[in-house]
């Protein structure tokens, strides 16, 4: 594998609430290789969306670095930042509000071209129509307005908009969770097909594990603003290491009722702790079924049970050959 | 990949839908017609007017309408009422356009900035707007005219100042609503410069409430110009304005009511038309959500 396309190091993102500041992401390290699909999972309030906004600079991170192809986005301002955005495009959760209702479909898909290319009007339109056909819509849809389309169709338009510049990375923030299940599968399959075809890397944010299984090469599990475990999708699903990952996986139902009934489930009690007042020691210690005394006192460092995965838990044995932690 | 069928085959752009909805009610069409007539009258007054509006004819004073070549009669000085009315439309239209222009000039850009950027801009502009709003409109206009001297330009400026905080309020509120929409964030994530976002995403989406305000402001401006001219603070005699015609006819109102009735009806009808158009606009610009 070549060097990572996206390299996030020690990312901290906070929201300002009046005078106070709410730390939503607290020290996140994440790599995405070129062409790789990485899923970022976690329950509501775990900081997934804040992490995404920190990475894409929609919120300026408090601390840390976000290297895209070697350039640190965090330091960029104004024109340089806008230029860097060409390579990192987004698909948003709600296709009903992410498309400007006063613009036609051709204008919406053409907007990135106006900003980043010198294409003329006719050429932009040609490109937009090409993109429309690529996402399974027709040329005659180009002059319609977003309100004339269904949710799934709108998300296709949003995908066309995100891919029209052929970016290196697409960040999809819960891109299918606002859709009903049947269009969810279609849109997901389309996204998967297109990013594979164009060789685009994808950071896919979701709380839906079924979606992760379908699309992801690697998975990163987020809890209370930090990554507790990351690794290849099949390894993580088959042998989850962190107690939180195990709980998350066992919360997802299995389609076979016989298996479902006989499963040993790890149940979590309580709510996600207040991010303004996180537990001492390990962030998960307040809800962890396996917590020992050490967990309440000392935050665990990332350890690596395998060369391609890392877990932040005192109870996980690291492969001694692989310490100390991430390269 | 299969192609999803769309439910509607007839494509209706937002503009066409707006025209269809606006021209539906007869009142809207009538109001539009009234305003159009006045627009033509204002532009073509020199060609349409049968007499010079300033020339007095001692032999033809206080004529009733439809008499002796004077379609709407003459006033106490023998000036043709129709001609004065047509030239008055010029004054009213000019007053309305200038004052609305001043209001937009002073209100629009600060409102967009305050709504989009919030913080310091918002605090300063909004306090200024609050201060301006706390004045009664005509009193503020009187004060400005009182300081700067009575003439039409000052009167229009004064009315424009009255509009500034009203336009500001409407546009700021609409901008605040629009800025929370994901499509603003989406456009930022593409790398669109702020000025473009304002022009391409914010402005088109605040235009509908603004259009409503503008047409209502037109009506108010015409009324205010008439009031100020009536009080002798706007158009100065002998130039014709609907307000000054009213005040000149007032003295002989019991003997010859026509020079008063004609401009009064005109003002009422025109202001009413502006308000109807404003209401019609606000009914027809609503965005179709189409979430079903």
XYZ file of C-alpha atoms in Angstrom:
619
model
C 0.000 0.000 0.000
C 1.305 3.455 -0.878
C 1.263 6.309 1.619
C -2.060 7.489 2.942
C -4.138 9.997 0.981
C -5.673 11.441 4.097
C -3.760 11.528 7.322
C -5.535 12.893 10.369
C -3.410 13.372 13.477
C -4.505 14.396 16.969
C -7.617 16.157 15.670
C -9.541 18.193 18.244
C -12.845 19.828 17.304
C -14.957 21.894 19.688
C -18.311 23.606 19.420
C -18.908 26.891 21.091
C -22.072 26.981 23.157
C -22.417 30.475 24.507
C -19.260 31.053 26.533
C -18.509 27.382 27.015
C -16.839 25.085 24.579
C -18.014 21.551 23.962
C -15.218 19.180 22.955
C -16.769 16.929 20.310
C -13.608 15.309 18.936
C -10.688 14.782 21.282
C -7.550 13.509 19.670
C -8.409 11.478 16.599
C -5.881 9.701 14.371
C -7.119 8.283 11.092
C -5.635 7.290 7.742
C -7.370 6.785 4.439
C -5.355 5.233 1.610
C -5.995 6.181 -2.024
C -9.075 4.372 -3.313
C -9.898 2.955 0.093
C -13.357 3.034 1.689
C -13.154 3.731 5.403
C -16.291 3.660 7.515
C -16.486 5.813 10.612
C -19.098 4.346 12.946
C -20.477 5.279 16.332
C -23.722 6.110 18.065
C -25.407 9.525 17.900
C -23.412 12.120 19.748
C -20.113 10.268 19.431
C -18.648 13.102 17.358
C -18.767 11.565 13.888
C -20.208 14.588 12.170
C -17.949 16.954 14.085
C -14.951 14.871 13.009
C -16.072 15.146 9.387
C -16.508 18.898 9.651
C -13.106 19.168 11.268
C -11.523 17.151 8.469
C -13.240 19.123 5.704
C -12.562 22.441 7.479
C -16.226 23.376 7.688
C -15.387 23.851 11.342
C -11.862 24.991 12.075
C -10.251 22.333 14.282
C -8.931 23.452 17.638
C -5.782 21.418 17.285
C -4.214 18.714 15.156
C -3.440 18.272 11.502
C -5.338 17.009 8.474
C -2.932 16.088 5.709
C -4.488 15.574 2.299
C -1.829 14.385 -0.123
C 0.792 15.939 2.132
C -0.863 19.367 2.472
C -2.121 20.333 5.912
C -5.659 21.674 5.427
C -5.759 23.077 8.950
C -3.242 25.781 8.148
C -4.922 26.885 4.923
C -7.099 29.984 4.599
C -9.032 31.755 1.893
C -8.060 30.965 -1.654
C -5.590 28.194 -0.826
C -8.212 26.364 1.223
C -10.851 26.767 -1.470
C -8.442 25.351 -4.019
C -7.617 22.384 -1.794
C -11.336 21.588 -1.524
C -11.337 20.466 -5.110
C -9.866 17.138 -3.994
C -12.177 16.551 -1.053
C -15.881 16.660 -1.836
C -18.849 15.870 0.381
C -22.210 14.153 0.232
C -24.541 15.258 3.007
C -27.117 13.379 5.014
C -30.291 15.188 4.027
C -30.758 15.492 0.255
C -33.805 17.698 0.891
C -31.756 20.540 2.334
C -28.349 20.030 0.747
C -29.542 21.057 -2.735
C -30.459 24.723 -3.284
C -34.147 24.718 -4.306
C -33.680 27.764 -6.521
C -31.184 26.035 -8.833
C -31.851 23.541 -11.586
C -30.150 20.162 -11.573
C -27.708 21.179 -14.308
C -26.770 24.293 -12.324
C -26.321 22.282 -9.143
C -24.000 19.751 -10.775
C -22.242 22.550 -12.659
C -21.525 24.658 -9.573
C -18.242 22.909 -8.660
C -17.151 23.376 -12.276
C -17.732 27.125 -12.093
C -15.643 27.337 -8.959
C -12.761 25.119 -10.002
C -12.590 24.951 -13.789
C -12.660 27.321 -16.733
C -15.448 25.422 -18.480
C -17.953 27.551 -20.362
C -21.716 27.288 -20.011
C -22.272 24.774 -22.806
C -19.387 22.614 -21.698
C -20.585 22.638 -18.079
C -23.967 21.505 -19.214
C -22.470 18.676 -21.237
C -20.474 17.546 -18.220
C -23.542 17.775 -15.992
C -25.585 15.636 -18.364
C -22.762 13.105 -18.494
C -22.749 12.957 -14.703
C -26.529 12.599 -14.603
C -26.358 9.559 -16.831
C -23.541 8.194 -14.737
C -25.712 8.261 -11.604
C -28.678 6.642 -13.329
C -30.740 9.718 -14.198
C -31.532 11.008 -17.671
C -30.467 14.007 -19.686
C -33.967 15.475 -19.626
C -33.737 15.765 -15.836
C -31.113 18.491 -16.220
C -33.600 21.360 -16.345
C -35.763 20.249 -13.452
C -35.592 21.499 -9.913
C -34.783 19.500 -6.781
C -38.360 19.508 -5.479
C -39.415 17.378 -8.438
C -37.274 14.444 -7.336
C -37.541 11.723 -4.718
C -35.030 11.427 -1.876
C -33.046 8.709 -3.618
C -32.910 10.682 -6.854
C -31.784 13.798 -5.010
C -29.010 11.881 -3.335
C -27.935 10.702 -6.803
C -27.763 14.350 -7.843
C -25.696 15.094 -4.743
C -23.347 12.232 -5.645
C -23.028 13.547 -9.200
C -22.137 16.950 -7.746
C -19.526 15.443 -5.455
C -17.884 13.404 -8.208
C -17.999 15.879 -11.086
C -14.547 17.247 -10.246
C -13.088 13.734 -9.892
C -11.877 14.407 -6.345
C -9.417 12.145 -4.562
C -11.643 11.734 -1.530
C -15.391 11.789 -1.040
C -16.661 12.311 2.475
C -20.180 10.932 2.853
C -21.842 12.039 6.071
C -24.669 9.560 6.735
C -25.308 9.718 3.016
C -28.034 7.084 2.948
C -29.570 7.200 6.419
C -32.245 9.741 5.423
C -33.511 7.435 2.666
C -35.951 4.563 2.875
C -34.456 1.100 2.831
C -35.005 0.236 -0.824
C -33.482 3.424 -2.187
C -30.778 3.148 0.494
C -29.491 -0.025 -1.124
C -29.654 1.380 -4.629
C -27.849 4.600 -3.731
C -25.264 2.719 -1.729
C -24.603 0.324 -4.607
C -24.298 3.274 -6.969
C -21.839 5.087 -4.711
C -19.795 1.942 -4.287
C -19.729 1.299 -8.012
C -18.733 4.873 -8.883
C -15.953 5.268 -6.342
C -14.508 1.936 -7.461
C -14.759 2.954 -11.101
C -13.190 6.367 -10.561
C -10.678 5.173 -7.970
C -11.908 7.703 -5.424
C -11.271 7.123 -1.750
C -14.251 7.450 0.546
C -14.716 8.303 4.183
C -18.159 6.991 4.960
C -19.846 8.079 8.165
C -22.713 5.987 9.428
C -24.368 4.457 12.457
C -25.726 1.581 10.391
C -23.538 -1.509 10.628
C -25.283 -3.310 7.769
C -24.186 -0.450 5.509
C -20.624 -0.717 6.816
C -20.418 -4.422 6.051
C -21.559 -3.744 2.497
C -19.223 -0.909 1.616
C -16.182 -0.604 3.866
C -12.606 -1.830 3.466
C -11.695 -0.554 6.892
C -13.732 0.492 9.892
C -13.023 3.033 12.626
C -15.205 2.962 15.706
C -15.797 6.242 17.480
C -16.883 6.774 21.067
C -17.183 10.121 22.840
C -14.870 11.961 20.493
C -12.115 9.367 20.235
C -11.461 6.307 18.106
C -11.574 3.215 20.266
C -10.818 0.671 17.575
C -9.932 0.544 13.934
C -9.039 -2.242 11.560
C -9.959 -4.088 8.362
C -13.726 -4.550 8.087
C -13.720 -8.363 8.076
C -11.336 -8.597 11.035
C -13.315 -6.075 13.030
C -16.621 -7.768 12.373
C -15.329 -11.296 13.034
C -13.184 -10.567 16.035
C -13.999 -7.247 17.655
C -11.427 -6.424 20.325
C -12.726 -3.385 22.143
C -15.674 -4.003 24.520
C -17.527 -1.087 22.913
C -17.137 -2.559 19.427
C -18.453 -5.870 20.742
C -21.453 -4.141 22.283
C -22.103 -2.205 19.074
C -21.974 -5.332 16.938
C -24.212 -7.274 19.241
C -26.769 -4.460 19.202
C -27.248 -4.933 15.466
C -29.935 -7.540 14.825
C -29.238 -10.637 12.761
C -31.718 -11.440 10.040
C -32.022 -15.123 11.050
C -34.494 -15.341 13.983
C -33.017 -18.615 15.269
C -29.540 -17.177 15.435
C -30.893 -13.904 16.758
C -32.625 -15.653 19.689
C -29.613 -17.702 20.654
C -27.095 -14.865 20.495
C -25.085 -13.835 23.494
C -25.664 -10.089 23.614
C -23.506 -7.539 25.335
C -25.882 -4.973 26.721
C -24.778 -1.491 27.583
C -26.413 0.436 30.361
C -26.657 4.170 30.758
C -26.277 7.012 28.324
C -23.337 8.442 26.460
C -21.497 10.530 29.108
C -21.549 14.330 28.981
C -18.677 15.371 26.685
C -18.112 18.443 28.853
C -17.457 16.126 31.747
C -15.986 12.866 30.407
C -15.138 9.943 32.720
C -11.606 9.786 34.120
C -9.322 7.170 32.641
C -10.772 5.339 29.670
C -13.683 7.201 28.025
C -15.703 3.998 27.964
C -15.016 3.040 31.584
C -18.369 4.343 32.862
C -20.317 1.885 30.704
C -17.828 -0.918 30.092
C -19.001 -4.355 31.250
C -15.381 -5.537 31.613
C -13.892 -2.497 33.314
C -11.153 -3.067 35.881
C -9.783 -0.586 38.416
C -7.049 0.605 36.057
C -9.622 1.635 33.468
C -11.009 4.323 35.765
C -7.585 5.812 36.431
C -5.553 5.692 33.288
C -6.514 6.327 29.674
C -5.360 3.406 27.540
C -2.886 4.069 24.732
C -3.553 2.614 21.287
C -2.164 -0.871 21.029
C -1.856 -3.034 17.976
C -3.007 -6.634 18.161
C -2.351 -6.916 14.408
C -0.232 -4.822 12.056
C -3.325 -3.281 10.418
C -5.494 -2.591 13.424
C -5.376 -0.623 16.637
C -7.413 -0.732 19.833
C -7.503 1.603 22.797
C -8.160 -0.810 25.686
C -6.158 -2.013 28.677
C -7.563 -5.502 28.300
C -6.301 -6.099 24.788
C -2.986 -7.825 24.334
C -0.780 -6.041 21.850
C 1.473 -7.940 19.525
C 4.834 -7.253 21.238
C 6.590 -6.946 17.893
C 4.396 -4.055 16.889
C 4.841 -1.632 19.800
C 4.959 1.261 20.242
C 1.685 2.256 18.628
C 1.037 3.888 15.263
C 3.849 4.772 12.845
C -28.469 0.835 -13.023
C -32.162 1.138 -13.455
C -33.698 4.495 -14.197
C -36.286 5.686 -11.730
C -39.445 7.086 -13.262
C -40.400 10.607 -12.279
C -43.953 11.315 -11.252
C -44.436 14.466 -13.325
C -43.885 14.800 -17.031
C -44.703 18.494 -17.404
C -41.758 20.561 -16.262
C -42.742 23.778 -14.541
C -39.924 26.094 -13.590
C -40.319 28.057 -10.333
C -40.765 31.217 -12.404
C -43.618 29.814 -14.464
C -45.314 28.401 -11.403
C -45.058 31.814 -9.769
C -46.672 33.540 -12.760
C -49.490 31.003 -12.807
C -50.199 31.409 -9.123
C -49.908 35.201 -9.146
C -52.166 35.868 -12.112
C -54.874 33.550 -10.802
C -57.005 35.878 -8.625
C -58.813 38.717 -10.475
C -57.802 41.244 -7.803
C -54.137 40.620 -8.593
C -54.690 41.106 -12.291
C -56.687 44.274 -11.687
C -54.049 45.708 -9.343
C -51.336 44.929 -11.833
C -53.356 46.689 -14.521
C -53.765 49.810 -12.346
C -50.038 49.971 -11.704
C -49.299 49.428 -15.381
C -51.619 52.275 -16.342
C -49.829 54.590 -13.924
C -46.470 53.431 -15.170
C -47.452 54.330 -18.722
C -48.945 57.620 -17.504
C -45.770 58.523 -15.643
C -43.469 57.699 -18.526
C -45.613 59.257 -21.253
C -47.124 62.197 -19.352
C -45.742 64.880 -21.731
C -47.365 63.163 -24.697
C -50.574 62.059 -23.027
C -51.434 65.247 -21.176
C -53.913 67.380 -23.155
C -52.730 70.649 -21.554
C -49.656 72.067 -19.919
C -50.194 71.246 -16.222
C -48.934 74.648 -15.116
C -50.873 76.895 -17.501
C -53.804 78.692 -15.911
C -56.908 79.475 -17.902
C -58.926 82.216 -16.233
C -61.912 81.489 -18.435
C -62.068 77.823 -17.527
C -61.875 77.715 -13.747
C -63.584 75.100 -11.554
C -65.002 73.133 -14.413
C -66.694 69.840 -13.635
C -65.394 66.705 -15.333
C -66.386 66.033 -18.920
C -66.870 69.694 -19.697
C -65.422 71.699 -22.539
C -62.424 69.548 -23.440
C -61.377 68.992 -19.819
C -61.958 65.310 -19.175
C -61.523 65.589 -15.400
C -62.345 69.264 -15.081
C -60.134 72.134 -13.888
C -59.043 73.527 -10.534
C -59.571 76.971 -8.994
C -56.841 78.424 -11.175
C -58.165 76.862 -14.361
C -55.441 74.204 -14.660
C -56.422 70.921 -16.293
C -56.871 68.212 -13.627
C -56.102 65.273 -15.920
C -52.825 66.814 -17.026
C -51.834 67.548 -13.447
C -52.786 64.006 -12.456
C -50.595 62.502 -15.178
C -47.645 64.657 -14.216
C -48.391 63.820 -10.593
C -47.952 60.151 -11.467
C -44.407 60.993 -12.535
C -43.722 62.536 -9.178
C -45.286 59.636 -7.314
C -43.408 57.036 -9.343
C -40.119 58.852 -9.023
C -40.663 59.270 -5.307
C -41.456 55.579 -4.900
C -38.518 54.353 -6.981
C -36.014 56.666 -5.336
C -37.132 56.008 -1.792
C -37.260 52.233 -2.288
C -33.825 52.497 -3.915
C -32.474 54.385 -0.923
C -34.065 51.826 1.393
C -32.475 48.921 -0.502
C -29.133 50.659 -0.728
C -29.072 51.191 3.011
C -30.721 47.956 4.085
C -29.850 45.096 1.753
C -26.095 44.631 2.022
C -25.868 45.203 5.795
C -28.690 42.697 6.256
C -26.983 40.019 4.145
C -23.701 40.557 6.002
C -25.360 40.596 9.419
C -27.391 37.493 8.644
C -24.536 35.480 7.199
C -21.639 36.548 9.400
C -23.554 37.270 12.637
C -21.399 38.482 15.517
C -20.148 42.038 15.514
C -21.771 43.072 12.215
C -25.116 41.837 13.349
C -24.921 43.574 16.709
C -24.029 46.984 15.260
C -26.412 46.980 12.284
C -29.305 45.601 14.265
C -29.000 48.275 16.964
C -28.967 50.996 14.316
C -32.028 49.449 12.695
C -33.797 49.286 16.068
C -33.071 52.947 16.663
C -34.442 53.914 13.238
C -37.505 51.747 13.756
C -38.377 53.456 16.995
C -39.152 56.699 15.110
C -42.654 57.125 13.720
C -42.075 57.077 9.927
C -43.676 60.385 8.978
C -42.175 62.163 11.966
C -38.732 60.996 10.903
C -39.422 62.190 7.374
C -40.663 65.533 8.738
C -37.514 65.919 10.789
C -35.241 65.193 7.820
C -37.170 67.539 5.543
C -37.250 70.140 8.310
C -33.467 70.081 8.578
C -32.621 69.783 4.897
C -35.349 71.945 3.442
C -38.615 71.149 1.715
C -38.248 69.737 -1.760
C -39.040 66.483 -3.498
C -35.520 65.032 -3.350
C -35.298 65.503 0.390
C -38.763 64.074 0.861
C -37.816 60.974 -1.107
C -34.573 60.595 0.807
C -36.523 60.885 4.028
C -38.965 58.179 3.013
C -36.050 56.002 1.902
C -34.497 56.277 5.346
C -37.785 55.079 6.783
C -37.520 51.945 4.630
C -33.947 51.074 5.568
C -34.679 49.295 8.872
C -37.750 47.565 7.428
C -35.873 46.078 4.499
C -32.987 45.290 6.814
C -35.212 43.340 9.185
C -36.874 41.261 6.485
C -33.678 40.402 4.633
C -31.744 39.647 7.807
C -34.433 37.274 9.050
C -34.583 35.493 5.697
C -30.777 35.278 5.567
C -30.665 33.795 9.059
C -33.070 31.087 7.944
C -31.176 30.399 4.721
C -27.729 30.247 6.323
C -28.769 27.254 8.423
C -29.665 25.291 5.311
C -27.259 22.513 4.420
C -26.918 23.783 0.869
C -24.918 26.751 2.162
C -22.571 24.372 3.972
C -22.519 22.150 0.894
C -21.497 25.077 -1.269
C -18.792 26.040 1.213
C -17.491 22.475 1.138
C -17.129 22.752 -2.629
C -14.908 25.795 -2.164
C -17.282 28.556 -3.275
C -16.143 32.065 -2.226
C -18.398 33.877 0.274
C -19.409 36.598 -2.196
C -20.628 33.925 -4.624
C -22.544 32.145 -1.898
C -24.260 35.420 -1.038
C -25.152 36.134 -4.632
C -26.039 32.668 -5.844
C -27.521 30.951 -2.808
C -28.567 33.556 -0.256
C -29.879 36.351 -2.465
C -32.218 34.227 -4.646
C -33.667 32.667 -1.528
C -34.330 35.960 0.292
C -35.716 37.633 -2.821
C -39.295 36.448 -2.324
C -39.930 38.066 1.090
C -38.043 41.133 -0.138
C -40.233 41.450 -3.242
C -43.295 41.499 -1.002
C -41.781 44.249 1.142
C -40.806 46.278 -1.901
C -44.307 46.342 -3.324
C -45.781 47.271 0.047
C -43.103 49.955 0.367
C -44.118 51.331 -3.022
C -47.622 51.903 -1.730
C -46.349 53.493 1.435
C -43.940 55.702 -0.499
C -46.725 57.034 -2.731
C -48.853 57.716 0.317
C -45.977 59.365 2.146
C -45.038 61.537 -0.822
C -48.656 62.680 -1.074
C -48.772 63.396 2.655
C -45.539 65.378 2.640
C -46.565 67.296 -0.472
C -49.962 67.936 1.101
C -48.185 69.436 4.092
C -46.063 71.529 1.768
C -42.876 69.617 2.556
C -42.528 67.730 -0.714
C -43.258 69.009 -4.174
C -43.489 72.793 -4.179
C -46.169 74.725 -6.055
C -46.853 75.161 -8.833
C -45.489 71.697 -9.727
C -48.231 69.083 -9.642
C -48.282 66.214 -7.185
C -51.272 64.240 -5.984
C -50.716 65.514 -2.460
C -50.359 69.166 -3.393
C -53.394 68.961 -5.688
C -55.344 67.795 -2.676
C -54.147 70.609 -0.482
C -54.775 73.242 -3.170
C -58.306 71.995 -3.778
C -59.050 71.824 -0.066
C -59.924 75.551 0.277
C -62.805 75.402 -2.177
C -63.811 71.845 -1.335
C -67.487 72.697 -0.656
C -68.000 74.515 -3.926
C -65.934 72.420 -6.266
C -65.199 68.944 -4.868
C -63.688 67.546 -8.065
C -60.121 68.810 -7.713
C -60.058 67.015 -4.342
C -61.961 63.864 -5.210
C -59.899 62.982 -8.291
C -56.451 62.898 -6.625
C -57.893 61.224 -3.532
C -59.386 58.388 -5.523
C -56.146 58.115 -7.449
C -54.009 57.805 -4.334
C -56.358 55.300 -2.732
C -56.553 53.173 -5.843
C -52.821 53.188 -6.448
C -51.826 52.419 -2.878
C -54.447 49.705 -2.757
C -53.065 48.213 -5.955
C -49.555 48.173 -4.466
C -50.815 46.400 -1.371
C -52.810 43.858 -3.360
C -49.768 43.097 -5.481
C -47.723 42.716 -2.299
C -50.221 40.266 -0.839
C -50.436 38.423 -4.137
C -46.662 38.112 -4.240
C -46.452 36.726 -0.738
C -49.124 34.176 -1.619
C -47.442 33.002 -4.789
C -43.716 32.995 -4.042
C -43.906 30.226 -1.419
C -41.486 27.503 -2.306
C -43.007 24.177 -3.190
C -41.517 21.596 -0.885
C -42.637 18.529 -2.780
C -41.457 16.079 -0.117
C -44.067 13.490 -0.906
